[in-house]
Backbone as JSON, one array per atom type, in Angstrom:
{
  "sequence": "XXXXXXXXXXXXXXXXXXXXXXXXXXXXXXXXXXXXXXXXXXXXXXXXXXXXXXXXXXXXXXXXXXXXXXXXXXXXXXXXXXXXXXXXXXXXXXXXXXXXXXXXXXXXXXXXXXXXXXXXXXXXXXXXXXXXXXXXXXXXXXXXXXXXXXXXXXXXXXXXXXXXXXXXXXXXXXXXXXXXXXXXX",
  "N": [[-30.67, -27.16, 19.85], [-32.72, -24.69, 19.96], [-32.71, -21.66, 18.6], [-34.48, -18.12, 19.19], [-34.74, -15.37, 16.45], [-35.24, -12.58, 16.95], [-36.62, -9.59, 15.38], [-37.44, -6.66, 13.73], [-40.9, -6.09, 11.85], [-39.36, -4.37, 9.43], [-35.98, -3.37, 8.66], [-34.12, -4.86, 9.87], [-30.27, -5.25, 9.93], [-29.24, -6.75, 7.38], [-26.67, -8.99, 7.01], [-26.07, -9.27, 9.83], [-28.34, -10.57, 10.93], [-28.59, -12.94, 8.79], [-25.67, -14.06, 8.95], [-25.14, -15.14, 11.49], [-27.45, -16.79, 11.71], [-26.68, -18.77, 9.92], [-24.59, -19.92, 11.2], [-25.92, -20.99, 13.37], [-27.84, -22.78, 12.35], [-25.08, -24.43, 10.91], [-24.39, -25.47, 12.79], [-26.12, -27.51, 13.54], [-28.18, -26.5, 15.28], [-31.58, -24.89, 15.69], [-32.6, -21.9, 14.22], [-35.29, -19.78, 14.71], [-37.47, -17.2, 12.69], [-38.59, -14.76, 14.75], [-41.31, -11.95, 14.89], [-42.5, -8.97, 14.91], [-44.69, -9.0, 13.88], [-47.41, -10.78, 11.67], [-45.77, -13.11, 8.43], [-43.63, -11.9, 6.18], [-40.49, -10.19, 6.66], [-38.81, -7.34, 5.98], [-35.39, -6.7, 5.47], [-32.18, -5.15, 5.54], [-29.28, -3.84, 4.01], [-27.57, -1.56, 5.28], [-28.54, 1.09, 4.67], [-29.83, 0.83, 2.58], [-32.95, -1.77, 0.6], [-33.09, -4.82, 1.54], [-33.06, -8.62, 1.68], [-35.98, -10.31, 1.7], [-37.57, -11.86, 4.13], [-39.09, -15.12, 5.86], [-41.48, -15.12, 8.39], [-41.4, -17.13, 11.3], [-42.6, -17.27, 13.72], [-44.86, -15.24, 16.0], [-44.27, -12.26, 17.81], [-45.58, -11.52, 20.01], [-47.49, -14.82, 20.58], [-45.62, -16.58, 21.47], [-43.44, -17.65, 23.85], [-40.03, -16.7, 25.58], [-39.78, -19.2, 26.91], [-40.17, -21.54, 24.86], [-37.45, -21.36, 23.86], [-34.41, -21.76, 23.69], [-32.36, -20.03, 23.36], [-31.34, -16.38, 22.0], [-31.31, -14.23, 19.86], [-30.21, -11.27, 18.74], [-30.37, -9.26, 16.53], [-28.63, -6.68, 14.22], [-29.09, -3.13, 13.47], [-30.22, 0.16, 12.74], [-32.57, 0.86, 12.36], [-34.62, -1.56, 13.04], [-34.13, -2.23, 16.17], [-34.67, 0.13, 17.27], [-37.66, -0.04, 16.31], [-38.34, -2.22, 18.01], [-38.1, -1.92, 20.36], [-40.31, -0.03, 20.94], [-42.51, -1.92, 20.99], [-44.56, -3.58, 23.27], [-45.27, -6.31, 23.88], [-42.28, -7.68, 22.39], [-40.15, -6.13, 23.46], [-40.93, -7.52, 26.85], [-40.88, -10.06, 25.61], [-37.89, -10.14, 25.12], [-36.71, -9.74, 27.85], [-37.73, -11.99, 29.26], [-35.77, -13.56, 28.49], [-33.09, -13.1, 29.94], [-34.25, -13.67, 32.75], [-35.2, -16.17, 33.08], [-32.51, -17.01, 32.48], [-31.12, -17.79, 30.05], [-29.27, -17.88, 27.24], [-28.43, -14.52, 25.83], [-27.6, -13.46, 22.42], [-26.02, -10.39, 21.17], [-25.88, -7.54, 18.65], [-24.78, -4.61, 17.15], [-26.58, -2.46, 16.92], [-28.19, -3.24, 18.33], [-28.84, -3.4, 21.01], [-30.2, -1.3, 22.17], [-33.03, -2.19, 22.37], [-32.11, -3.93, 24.78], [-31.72, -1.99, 26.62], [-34.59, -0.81, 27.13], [-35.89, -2.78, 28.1], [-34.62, -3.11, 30.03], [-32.14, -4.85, 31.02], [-29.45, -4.49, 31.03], [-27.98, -3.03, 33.37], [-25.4, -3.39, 35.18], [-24.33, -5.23, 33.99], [-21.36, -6.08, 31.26], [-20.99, -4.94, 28.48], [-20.47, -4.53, 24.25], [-20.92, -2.51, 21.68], [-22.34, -0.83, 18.36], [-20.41, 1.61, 18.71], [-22.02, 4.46, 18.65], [-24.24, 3.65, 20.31], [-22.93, 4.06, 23.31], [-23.53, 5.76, 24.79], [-25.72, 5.93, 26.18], [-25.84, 3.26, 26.62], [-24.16, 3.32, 29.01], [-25.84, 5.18, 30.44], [-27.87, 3.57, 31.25], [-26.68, 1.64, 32.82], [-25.21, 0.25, 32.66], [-21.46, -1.23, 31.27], [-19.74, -0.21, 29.09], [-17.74, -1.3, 26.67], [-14.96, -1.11, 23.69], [-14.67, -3.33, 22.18], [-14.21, -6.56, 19.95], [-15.87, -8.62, 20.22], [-17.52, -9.58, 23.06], [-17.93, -11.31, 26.0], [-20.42, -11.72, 28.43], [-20.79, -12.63, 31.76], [-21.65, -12.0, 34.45], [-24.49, -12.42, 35.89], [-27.99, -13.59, 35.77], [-27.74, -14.83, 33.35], [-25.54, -15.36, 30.36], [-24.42, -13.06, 28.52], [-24.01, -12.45, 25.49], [-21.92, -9.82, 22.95], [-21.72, -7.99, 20.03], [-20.0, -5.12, 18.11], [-20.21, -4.43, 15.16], [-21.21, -5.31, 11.94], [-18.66, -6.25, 10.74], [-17.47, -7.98, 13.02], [-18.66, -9.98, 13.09], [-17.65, -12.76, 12.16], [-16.06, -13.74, 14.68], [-18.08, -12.87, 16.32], [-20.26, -14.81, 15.38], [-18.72, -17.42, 15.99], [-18.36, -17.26, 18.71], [-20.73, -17.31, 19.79], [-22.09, -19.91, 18.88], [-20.31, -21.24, 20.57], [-21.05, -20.96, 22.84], [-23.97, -21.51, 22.56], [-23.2, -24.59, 22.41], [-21.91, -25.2, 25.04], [-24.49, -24.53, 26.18], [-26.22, -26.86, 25.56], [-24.71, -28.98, 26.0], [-24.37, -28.85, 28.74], [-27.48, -29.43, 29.3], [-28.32, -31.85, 28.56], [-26.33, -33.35, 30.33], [-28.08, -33.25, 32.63]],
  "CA": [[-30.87, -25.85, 20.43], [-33.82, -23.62, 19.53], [-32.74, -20.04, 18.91], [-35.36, -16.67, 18.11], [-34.06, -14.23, 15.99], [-36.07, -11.43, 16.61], [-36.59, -8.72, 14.29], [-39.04, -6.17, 13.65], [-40.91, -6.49, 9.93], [-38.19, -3.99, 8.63], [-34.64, -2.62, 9.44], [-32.78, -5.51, 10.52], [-29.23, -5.74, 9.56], [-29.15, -8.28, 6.67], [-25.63, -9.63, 7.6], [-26.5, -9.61, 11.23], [-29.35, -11.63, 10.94], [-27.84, -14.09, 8.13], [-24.41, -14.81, 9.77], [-25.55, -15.89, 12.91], [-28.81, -17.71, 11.85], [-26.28, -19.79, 9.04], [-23.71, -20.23, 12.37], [-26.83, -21.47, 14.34], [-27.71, -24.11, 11.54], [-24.61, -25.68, 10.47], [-24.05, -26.12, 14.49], [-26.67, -28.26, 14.4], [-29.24, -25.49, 16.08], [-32.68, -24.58, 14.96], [-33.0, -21.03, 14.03], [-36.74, -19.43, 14.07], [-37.57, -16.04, 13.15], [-39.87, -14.01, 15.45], [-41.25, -10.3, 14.45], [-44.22, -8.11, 15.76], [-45.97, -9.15, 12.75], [-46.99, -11.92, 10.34], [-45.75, -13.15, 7.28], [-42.4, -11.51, 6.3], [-39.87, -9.25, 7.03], [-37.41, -6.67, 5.0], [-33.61, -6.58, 5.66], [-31.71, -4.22, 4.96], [-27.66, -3.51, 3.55], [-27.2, -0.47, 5.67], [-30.01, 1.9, 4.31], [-30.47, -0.16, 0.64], [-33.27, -3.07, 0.76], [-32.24, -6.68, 1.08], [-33.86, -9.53, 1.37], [-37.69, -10.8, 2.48], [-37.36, -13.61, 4.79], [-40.28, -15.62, 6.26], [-41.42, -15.05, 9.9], [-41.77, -18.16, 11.88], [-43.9, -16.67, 15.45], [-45.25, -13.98, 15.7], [-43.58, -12.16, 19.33], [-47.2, -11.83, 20.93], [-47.41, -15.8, 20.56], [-44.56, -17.71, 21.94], [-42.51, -16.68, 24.79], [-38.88, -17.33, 26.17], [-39.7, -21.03, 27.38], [-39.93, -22.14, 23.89], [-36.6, -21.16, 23.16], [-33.24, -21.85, 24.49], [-31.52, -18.89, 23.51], [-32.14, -15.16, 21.95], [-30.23, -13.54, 19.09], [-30.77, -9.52, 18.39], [-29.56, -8.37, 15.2], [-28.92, -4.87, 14.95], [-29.56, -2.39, 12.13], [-30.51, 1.34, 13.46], [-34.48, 0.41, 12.8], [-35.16, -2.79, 13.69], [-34.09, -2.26, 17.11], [-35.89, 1.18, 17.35], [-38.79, -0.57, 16.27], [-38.43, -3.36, 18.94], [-38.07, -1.27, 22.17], [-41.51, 0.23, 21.28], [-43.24, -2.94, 21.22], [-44.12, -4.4, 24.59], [-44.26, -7.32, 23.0], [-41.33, -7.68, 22.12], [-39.74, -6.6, 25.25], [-41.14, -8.85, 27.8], [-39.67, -11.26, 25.43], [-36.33, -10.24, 25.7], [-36.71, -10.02, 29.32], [-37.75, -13.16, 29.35], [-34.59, -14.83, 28.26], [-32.38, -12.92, 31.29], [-35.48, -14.17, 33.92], [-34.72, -17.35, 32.8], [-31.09, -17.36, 32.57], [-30.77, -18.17, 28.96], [-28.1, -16.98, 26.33], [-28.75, -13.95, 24.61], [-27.16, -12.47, 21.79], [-26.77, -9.21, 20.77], [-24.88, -6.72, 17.56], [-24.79, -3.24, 16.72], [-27.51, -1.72, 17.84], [-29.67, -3.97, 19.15], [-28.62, -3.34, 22.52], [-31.14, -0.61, 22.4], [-33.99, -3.22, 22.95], [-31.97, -4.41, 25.81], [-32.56, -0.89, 27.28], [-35.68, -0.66, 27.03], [-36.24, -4.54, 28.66], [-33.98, -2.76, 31.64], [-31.36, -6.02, 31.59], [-28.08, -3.8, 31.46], [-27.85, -2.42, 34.72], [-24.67, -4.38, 36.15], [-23.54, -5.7, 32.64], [-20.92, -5.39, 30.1], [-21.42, -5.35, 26.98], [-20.0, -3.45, 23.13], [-22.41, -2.13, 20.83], [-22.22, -0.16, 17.64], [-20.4, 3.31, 19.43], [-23.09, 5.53, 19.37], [-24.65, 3.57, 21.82], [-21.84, 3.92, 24.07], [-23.83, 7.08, 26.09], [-27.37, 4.91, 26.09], [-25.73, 2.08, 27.81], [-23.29, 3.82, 30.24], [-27.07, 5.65, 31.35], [-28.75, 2.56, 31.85], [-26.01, 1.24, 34.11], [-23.78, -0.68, 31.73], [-20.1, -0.89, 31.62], [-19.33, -0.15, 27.6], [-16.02, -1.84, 26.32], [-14.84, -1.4, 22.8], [-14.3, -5.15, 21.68], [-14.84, -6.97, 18.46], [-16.66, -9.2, 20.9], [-18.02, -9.64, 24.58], [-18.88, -11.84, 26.81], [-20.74, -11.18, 29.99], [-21.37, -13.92, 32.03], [-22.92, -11.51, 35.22], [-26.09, -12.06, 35.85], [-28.38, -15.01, 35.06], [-27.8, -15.66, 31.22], [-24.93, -15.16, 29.44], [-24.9, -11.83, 27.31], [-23.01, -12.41, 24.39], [-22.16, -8.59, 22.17], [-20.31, -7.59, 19.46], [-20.24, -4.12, 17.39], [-20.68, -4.02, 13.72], [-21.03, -6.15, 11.14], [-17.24, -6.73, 11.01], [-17.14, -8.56, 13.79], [-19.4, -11.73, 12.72], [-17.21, -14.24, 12.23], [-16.09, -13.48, 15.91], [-19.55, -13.38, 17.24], [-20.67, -15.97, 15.24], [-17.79, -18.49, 16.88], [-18.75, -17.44, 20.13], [-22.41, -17.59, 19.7], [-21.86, -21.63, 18.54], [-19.73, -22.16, 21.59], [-22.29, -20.74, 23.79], [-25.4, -22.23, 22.62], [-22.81, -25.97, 22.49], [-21.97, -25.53, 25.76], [-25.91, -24.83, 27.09], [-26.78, -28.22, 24.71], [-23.8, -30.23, 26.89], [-25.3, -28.65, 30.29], [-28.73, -29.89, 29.47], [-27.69, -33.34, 28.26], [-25.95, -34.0, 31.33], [-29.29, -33.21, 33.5]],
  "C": [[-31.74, -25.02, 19.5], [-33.43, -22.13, 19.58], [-33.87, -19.33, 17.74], [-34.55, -16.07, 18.18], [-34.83, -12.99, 15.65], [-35.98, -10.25, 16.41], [-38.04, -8.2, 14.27], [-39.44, -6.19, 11.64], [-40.24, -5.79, 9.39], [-36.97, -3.05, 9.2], [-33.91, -3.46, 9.99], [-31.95, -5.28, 9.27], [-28.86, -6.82, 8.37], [-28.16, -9.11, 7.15], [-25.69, -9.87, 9.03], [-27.48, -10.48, 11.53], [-29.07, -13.17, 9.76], [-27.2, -14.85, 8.59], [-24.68, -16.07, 10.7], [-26.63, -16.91, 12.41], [-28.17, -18.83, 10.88], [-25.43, -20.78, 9.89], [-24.27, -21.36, 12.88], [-26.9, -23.0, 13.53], [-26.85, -24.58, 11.4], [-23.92, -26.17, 11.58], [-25.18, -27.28, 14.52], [-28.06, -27.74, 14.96], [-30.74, -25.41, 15.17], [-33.08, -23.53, 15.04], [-34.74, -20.81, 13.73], [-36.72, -18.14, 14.17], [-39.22, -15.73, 13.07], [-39.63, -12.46, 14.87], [-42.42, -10.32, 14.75], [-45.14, -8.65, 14.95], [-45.65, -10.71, 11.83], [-46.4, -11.88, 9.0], [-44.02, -13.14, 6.55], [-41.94, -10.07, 6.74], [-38.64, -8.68, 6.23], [-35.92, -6.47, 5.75], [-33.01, -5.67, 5.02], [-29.88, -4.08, 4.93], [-28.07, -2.39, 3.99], [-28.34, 0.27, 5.91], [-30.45, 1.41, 2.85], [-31.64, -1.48, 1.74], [-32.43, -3.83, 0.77], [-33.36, -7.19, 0.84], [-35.12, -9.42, 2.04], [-37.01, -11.8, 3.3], [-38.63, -13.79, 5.68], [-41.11, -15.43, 7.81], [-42.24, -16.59, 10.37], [-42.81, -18.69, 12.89], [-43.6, -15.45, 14.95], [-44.36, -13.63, 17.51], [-44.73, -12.83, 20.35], [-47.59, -13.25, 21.23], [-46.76, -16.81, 20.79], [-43.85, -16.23, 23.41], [-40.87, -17.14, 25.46], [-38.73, -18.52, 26.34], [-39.99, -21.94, 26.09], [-38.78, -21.91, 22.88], [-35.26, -21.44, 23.97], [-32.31, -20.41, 24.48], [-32.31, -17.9, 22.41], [-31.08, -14.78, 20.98], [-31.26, -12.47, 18.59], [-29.84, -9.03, 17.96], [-29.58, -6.92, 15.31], [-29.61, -4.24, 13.18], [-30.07, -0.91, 12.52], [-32.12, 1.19, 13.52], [-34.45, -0.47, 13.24], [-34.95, -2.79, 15.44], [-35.14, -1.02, 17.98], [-37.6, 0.57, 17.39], [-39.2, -1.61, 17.67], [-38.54, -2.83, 20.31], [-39.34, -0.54, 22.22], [-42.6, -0.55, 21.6], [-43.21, -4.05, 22.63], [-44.27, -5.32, 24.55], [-42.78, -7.94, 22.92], [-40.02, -7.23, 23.11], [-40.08, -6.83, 26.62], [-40.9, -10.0, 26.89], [-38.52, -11.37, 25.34], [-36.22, -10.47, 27.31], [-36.94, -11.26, 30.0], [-36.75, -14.33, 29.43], [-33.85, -14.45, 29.63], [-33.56, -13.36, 32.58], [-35.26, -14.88, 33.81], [-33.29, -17.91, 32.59], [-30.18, -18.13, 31.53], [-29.97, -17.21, 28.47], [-28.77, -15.92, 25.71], [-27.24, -12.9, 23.82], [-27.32, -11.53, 20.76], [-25.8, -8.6, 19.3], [-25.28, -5.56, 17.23], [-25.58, -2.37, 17.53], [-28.67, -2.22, 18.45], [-29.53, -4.14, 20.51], [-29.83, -2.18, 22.78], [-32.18, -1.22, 22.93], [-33.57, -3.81, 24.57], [-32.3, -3.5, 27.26], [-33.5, -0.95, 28.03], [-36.19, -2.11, 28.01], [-36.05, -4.37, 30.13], [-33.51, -4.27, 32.07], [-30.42, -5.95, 31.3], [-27.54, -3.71, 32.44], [-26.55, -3.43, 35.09], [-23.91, -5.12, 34.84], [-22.51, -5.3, 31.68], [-20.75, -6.06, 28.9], [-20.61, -4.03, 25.41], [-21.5, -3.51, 22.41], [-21.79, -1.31, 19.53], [-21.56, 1.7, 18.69], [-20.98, 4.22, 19.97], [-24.23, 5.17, 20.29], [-24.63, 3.49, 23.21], [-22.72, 4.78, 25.38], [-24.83, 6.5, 26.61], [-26.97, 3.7, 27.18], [-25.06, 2.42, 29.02], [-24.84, 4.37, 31.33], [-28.03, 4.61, 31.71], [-27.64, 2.1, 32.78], [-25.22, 0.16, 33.74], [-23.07, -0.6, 31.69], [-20.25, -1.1, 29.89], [-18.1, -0.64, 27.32], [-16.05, -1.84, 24.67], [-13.94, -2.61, 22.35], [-15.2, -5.91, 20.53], [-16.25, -7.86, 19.14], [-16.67, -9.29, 22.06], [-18.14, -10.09, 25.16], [-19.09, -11.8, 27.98], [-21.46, -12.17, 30.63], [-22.1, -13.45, 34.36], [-23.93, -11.09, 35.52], [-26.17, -13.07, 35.43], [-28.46, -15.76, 33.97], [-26.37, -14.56, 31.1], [-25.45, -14.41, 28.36], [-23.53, -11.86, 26.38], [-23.08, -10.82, 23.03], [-21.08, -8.35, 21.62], [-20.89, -6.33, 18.83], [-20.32, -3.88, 16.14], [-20.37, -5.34, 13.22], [-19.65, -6.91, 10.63], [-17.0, -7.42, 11.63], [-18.29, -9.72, 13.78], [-18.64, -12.82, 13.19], [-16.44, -14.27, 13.96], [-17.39, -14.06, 16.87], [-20.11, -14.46, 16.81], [-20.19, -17.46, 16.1], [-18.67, -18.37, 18.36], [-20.38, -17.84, 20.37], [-22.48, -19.55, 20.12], [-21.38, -22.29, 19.88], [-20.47, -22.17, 22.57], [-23.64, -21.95, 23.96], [-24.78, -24.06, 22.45], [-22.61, -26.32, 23.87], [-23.38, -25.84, 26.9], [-26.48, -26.0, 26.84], [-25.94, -29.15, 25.75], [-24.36, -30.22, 28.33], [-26.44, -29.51, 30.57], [-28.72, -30.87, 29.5], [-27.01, -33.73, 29.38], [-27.04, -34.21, 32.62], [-29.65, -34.49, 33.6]]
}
């Protein structure tokens, strides 16, 4: 299983983008990360730097059908950044058109916004995006984790960095059961 982890070049989540992309690998999976731009990208502990990490595609250059599934870290920028780039959403939109997994954390539901592939969904998020998604047409639930399986892809969401090892599990079971689906084709 091929998952993008797309991120804009700075403001993701460090732990949100780690967790999951270490989850993805020792499942077996093949994490790549996508961002608006080449080269690398900064992470961030909260509002402190983190790490660099490498970018794999660029958004503008691949699209949904070279990926099986979608993971969107949160972080209060990186998602900001991502809902301006259209870019970047017509490739989220891409994964629900196609009826692939995506998942989401904190605030990266904002991007999902912006993509307009709420409407009819429920999903958690970091709190303060509780008013943001109720106005796009989302059902909000406070839960360590989510899963929303109406509508054509599986929307997997959890709310803060606390809730990893949660989302991480579910993530794994997700993207094992779309690997058993395909394999039986």
């Amino acid at each position: 299983m091929k998952a993008a982890f797309l991120v804009a070049p700075e403001g993701a989540e460090q732990r949100e983008l780690t967790s999951p992309w270490q989850a993805v690998a020792s499942a077996g999976g093949e994490p790549r990360l996508v961002s608006t731009r080449p080269g690398r990208v900064r992470a961030f502990e909260h509002l402190d730097k983190g790490d660099e990490f490498p970018v794999d595609a660029v958004v503008s250059e691949v699209s949904a059908d070279d990926f099986d599934a979608l993971v969107l870290p949160g972080g209060v920028a990186n998602p900001d950044f991502l809902r301006t780039d259209r870019d970047a959403v017509a490739f989220v939109r891409g994964f629900f058109e196609r009826g692939r997994p995506v998942a989401v954390i904190c605030h990266g539901p904002w991007t999902l916004i912006e993509a307009d592939v709420v409407r009819g969904r429920t999903l958690t998020s970091w709190p303060s995006l509780r008013t943001d998604l109720r106005n796009a047409g989302a059902d909000w639930v406070d839960e360590e984790v989510h899963v929303c399986t109406r509508g054509p892809s599986t929307l997997i969401s959890s709310r803060k960095p606390d809730d990893l090892a949660a989302f991480d599990r579910v993530l794994v079971a997700e993207l094992a059961a779309v690997a058993d689906a395909t394999a039986r084709r």
